[in-house]
Amino acid sequence: MKTALRFTALLMLVAFLAACARDVREEPTAPEPPPPPPPPVEVDRLDPRDFTDPRNLDNPDSLLNQRNVYFEFDRSNVRAQYMPIVEAHAAFIRANPSARVILEGHTDERGSREYNLGLGERRGTSVRDLMVGAGVPARQLEVVSFGEERPVCRESNEDCWQRNRRTTIVYTAR
Amino acid sequence: MRVFLNERLNSSSASTASAWRGLLTLALLALPLLALPLLAPAQLRIEIVDGVEGAMPIAVVPFAWESEMPQPASGVADIVSANLRRSGLFEPMAQAQMVERPTRPPEVRFGTWRLLRVDHLIIGRVLDAPDGIGQEIEYHLLDVHSGRILLSQALPVAPGDLRFGAHRVSDAIYEALIGIPGAFATRIAYVVVTDIGGPDELFELVVADADGYNPQTVVRNTQPLLSPAWSPDGRRLAYVSFATGRSNVVVQDLFTGQTDIVSSSRGINGAPAWSPDGRRLAVSLSEGGSPDIWVLDLENGRRQQLTHHWSINTEPEWSTDGRRIFFTSDRAGRPQIHVMNADGSNLERVTFEGRFNARPSIGMEDRFLAVIHSDGNNDFRIAIYDRENERLRVLSNGRLDESPSFAPNGSMVLYAARENGRGVLAAVSADGRIRQRLVASEGDVREPAWSPIIR
């Protein structure tokens, strides 16, 4: 009995020493525990062509970040190069029923102010009609013409005039 | 009112009778404007660019001051002289050259004035009114060559209203010598924009005397103001305000300051024009999808749509008799002046010359239409279309001239121009010979509207 106890104690000591020796030996080479995989939502990268995503309204790489459609002198038809901008916003407004938009129509300084109010409204209405044609409910859109009263550029030359002849898409609610 | 002598001008007593009523109106008109709790805006300074060769030499002798009231810095003679000079039709003599200073007809030695080579002489006195309220301007217009008195009047002036009294004297002299009423005792409305494009951009609608003095702000806003229009009695202004973020037509009473939004329908509410009876307002509204001419009855609120067309129809202007309305329409492809009956019937095109004719202002009993005209290059200029001989004459020489407004006597057209990138006002006589610039010390000045003759 006494011998058995001694044997057990010896075994425990050996086991203890072995454990200690393993710990000392293994610690420096043990690999870092792998970090837990991030949840899938966090890795979602912003697709600038996802025109339903509100974050693209402020994303410089997205068409949704462009808010101006420019026009030729005394014209109000939307030119082909601006159609993608109009379509992108139409897709967004359609997908976001809470979105509300004012389509501000603007002109350059030439001609009479009141006629330019009419011309600015035509430009806003052209954009609105395209959006409605793309399925946007008209109640989400309002056209407000400022004519020549709110220029973004104030010199009397064609560069400035071109920048002022515009419909600006203004979100009052997203 | 006392009329002293009236040798040649038989119409004088009739016109002086109406002057009484006019002065009462003016006295009332001045008070609420002065009472507006707003800072006075910068004053316009009027410069003559071109005058007439052979303008009439005239001498306005300093008036005797025989009133107990303190004498103002600018005397009646100074104001009358400046008015006559500004008209471009007169060459007033400098006061330093006046070797004699008569103030009553018996003191005049015509030989002296013949030697000084003036055709006409104006003398007078400022007295306290017989009833003790206000003053009286007694003045005489004399023909130096015949030695006759052409006009003598004693004009009552409300307290503090001496400047406007001097304008009335100028009007009477102008009418006696030129044959049409003067337009000195009138006002002009205009819009001044300060800190343009900056964070403190401010639009102010201002009313001033026709010589630029006494500017008073009627309304100020951070949003655009445009298209001021005078009611026929000169008491109210209609204008377009974007104060709500959208265009509205507003009517403001200059006596009481009362402001009413008279049109705020969906879309454009613009281009107000008063009917000659002052009861209706023609406007341009786009609630039907494109701008059309409507008439609002200001007394019962009823509205009538006059045009029904997909084009832009705007800038209505009533004929003198109120039976027709001129307006701008691009129904033929580009903006041109059209006219229709006041019920919308009998619509016809008026202008055909040039690619752009817009914003009509009538003058001389509908004979003339002042318009913005462009012949297809980039320049927009003021032109007068003569309806009698169907001819259009370009009067201004800027590149972006706009907003023509006839003086109520048809003598001049006031308009907006750009000079070194800045908005200024200019005026040109209906025959193109006389030119003025109206310059403010600061800000962009635009959208002028000349008041009716205030009676």
XYZ file of C-alpha atoms in Angstrom, chain A:
174
model
C 0.000 0.000 0.000
C 2.763 2.374 0.933
C 4.625 1.388 -2.202
C 1.519 1.964 -4.309
C 1.150 5.475 -2.933
C 4.747 6.225 -3.635
C 4.309 4.978 -7.189
C 1.280 7.126 -7.759
C 3.010 10.130 -6.366
C 5.920 9.487 -8.657
C 3.636 9.169 -11.646
C 1.969 12.457 -10.769
C 5.332 14.120 -10.394
C 6.433 12.778 -13.757
C 3.220 13.866 -15.331
C 3.553 17.302 -13.721
C 7.094 17.682 -14.897
C 6.151 16.527 -18.355
C 3.342 19.016 -18.470
C 5.606 21.788 -17.360
C 8.225 20.817 -19.859
C 5.670 20.777 -22.710
C 4.316 24.186 -21.745
C 7.740 25.708 -21.719
C 8.668 24.090 -25.003
C 5.496 24.776 -26.938
C 4.638 28.341 -25.986
C 6.951 30.281 -28.373
C 5.954 28.337 -31.467
C 2.226 28.156 -30.811
C 0.276 29.855 -33.709
C -1.903 32.880 -32.847
C -5.465 31.831 -32.583
C -7.055 32.826 -35.914
C -9.252 35.966 -35.585
C -12.914 35.225 -35.724
C -14.228 35.628 -39.285
C -15.958 39.060 -39.666
C -19.685 38.998 -40.204
C -20.517 38.975 -43.942
C -22.269 42.413 -43.830
C -19.039 44.147 -42.896
C -17.136 43.013 -45.982
C -19.860 44.327 -48.374
C -18.082 46.837 -50.581
C -20.099 49.840 -51.915
C -21.017 49.217 -55.541
C -21.135 52.669 -57.170
C -23.559 51.282 -59.725
C -26.054 50.251 -57.100
C -28.371 53.204 -57.602
C -30.752 52.065 -54.898
C -28.115 52.559 -52.182
C -28.419 55.940 -50.404
C -24.691 55.948 -49.636
C -24.016 56.435 -53.331
C -25.643 59.887 -53.153
C -22.444 60.997 -51.409
C -20.044 58.656 -53.201
C -17.854 60.597 -55.648
C -17.459 57.429 -57.746
C -21.195 57.059 -58.275
C -23.380 58.726 -60.876
C -25.794 59.433 -58.015
C -23.274 61.975 -56.754
C -23.796 64.028 -59.920
C -26.761 66.352 -59.577
C -26.635 68.612 -62.642
C -27.974 68.147 -66.141
C -26.715 70.833 -68.539
C -28.518 72.334 -71.544
C -27.802 74.168 -74.762
C -28.755 77.843 -75.177
C -32.525 78.359 -75.272
C -33.039 74.558 -75.329
C -34.596 72.250 -72.792
C -34.073 68.757 -74.226
C -31.858 66.460 -72.141
C -28.811 65.519 -74.202
C -27.697 61.879 -74.471
C -24.622 62.288 -72.276
C -26.800 63.268 -69.304
C -29.286 60.410 -69.617
C -27.276 58.046 -67.325
C -27.429 60.645 -64.517
C -31.177 61.036 -64.903
C -31.651 57.255 -65.036
C -29.494 56.685 -61.948
C -31.537 59.148 -59.905
C -34.765 57.723 -61.275
C -33.682 54.270 -60.066
C -32.858 55.647 -56.634
C -36.082 57.604 -56.183
C -38.111 54.615 -57.403
C -36.401 52.331 -54.895
C -36.721 54.818 -52.023
C -40.350 55.848 -51.620
C -39.435 58.281 -48.844
C -37.171 60.247 -51.208
C -38.415 63.690 -52.235
C -36.725 65.708 -54.957
C -36.913 69.280 -56.221
C -35.814 69.644 -59.829
C -34.483 73.204 -59.963
C -34.537 74.685 -63.469
C -31.932 77.375 -64.202
C -30.884 79.486 -67.195
C -28.036 81.772 -68.140
C -28.369 85.530 -67.808
C -29.312 86.278 -71.412
C -32.846 87.269 -72.332
C -35.599 88.507 -70.067
C -35.921 87.304 -66.487
C -39.535 86.237 -66.707
C -39.035 84.385 -69.992
C -36.101 82.658 -68.318
C -38.396 81.548 -65.492
C -40.401 79.756 -68.174
C -37.297 78.323 -69.812
C -35.938 77.105 -66.470
C -39.224 75.391 -65.778
C -39.042 73.636 -69.138
C -35.611 72.273 -68.211
C -36.846 71.008 -64.867
C -39.904 69.502 -66.527
C -37.782 67.695 -69.139
C -35.914 65.894 -66.386
C -39.111 65.199 -64.476
C -40.814 63.717 -67.533
C -37.860 61.381 -68.119
C -37.958 60.239 -64.499
C -41.698 59.688 -64.569
C -41.216 57.760 -67.809
C -38.704 55.609 -65.923
C -41.345 54.726 -63.362
C -40.851 57.393 -60.675
C -44.134 58.391 -59.026
C -44.743 62.072 -59.884
C -45.622 62.857 -56.258
C -41.956 62.379 -55.310
C -40.877 65.129 -57.744
C -41.410 68.874 -57.849
C -40.136 71.290 -60.485
C -39.129 74.779 -59.254
C -37.753 77.264 -61.757
C -35.329 79.935 -60.609
C -34.732 81.247 -64.132
C -31.536 83.285 -64.162
C -31.798 84.304 -60.494
C -29.477 81.652 -59.008
C -26.377 81.369 -61.206
C -23.447 79.223 -60.064
C -21.064 81.267 -62.197
C -21.209 85.018 -62.606
C -19.089 85.966 -65.558
C -20.573 86.910 -68.902
C -18.978 84.285 -71.131
C -19.963 80.981 -72.697
C -18.126 78.852 -70.096
C -20.152 80.405 -67.325
C -23.373 80.425 -69.276
C -22.997 76.685 -69.966
C -22.595 75.935 -66.262
C -25.662 78.012 -65.429
C -27.988 76.351 -67.976
C -28.917 73.401 -65.820
C -31.426 71.355 -63.925
C -30.158 70.676 -60.420
C -31.481 67.591 -58.643
C -32.001 68.537 -54.988
C -32.978 65.906 -52.406
C -35.214 67.337 -49.685
C -35.663 63.835 -48.226
C -33.744 60.606 -48.857
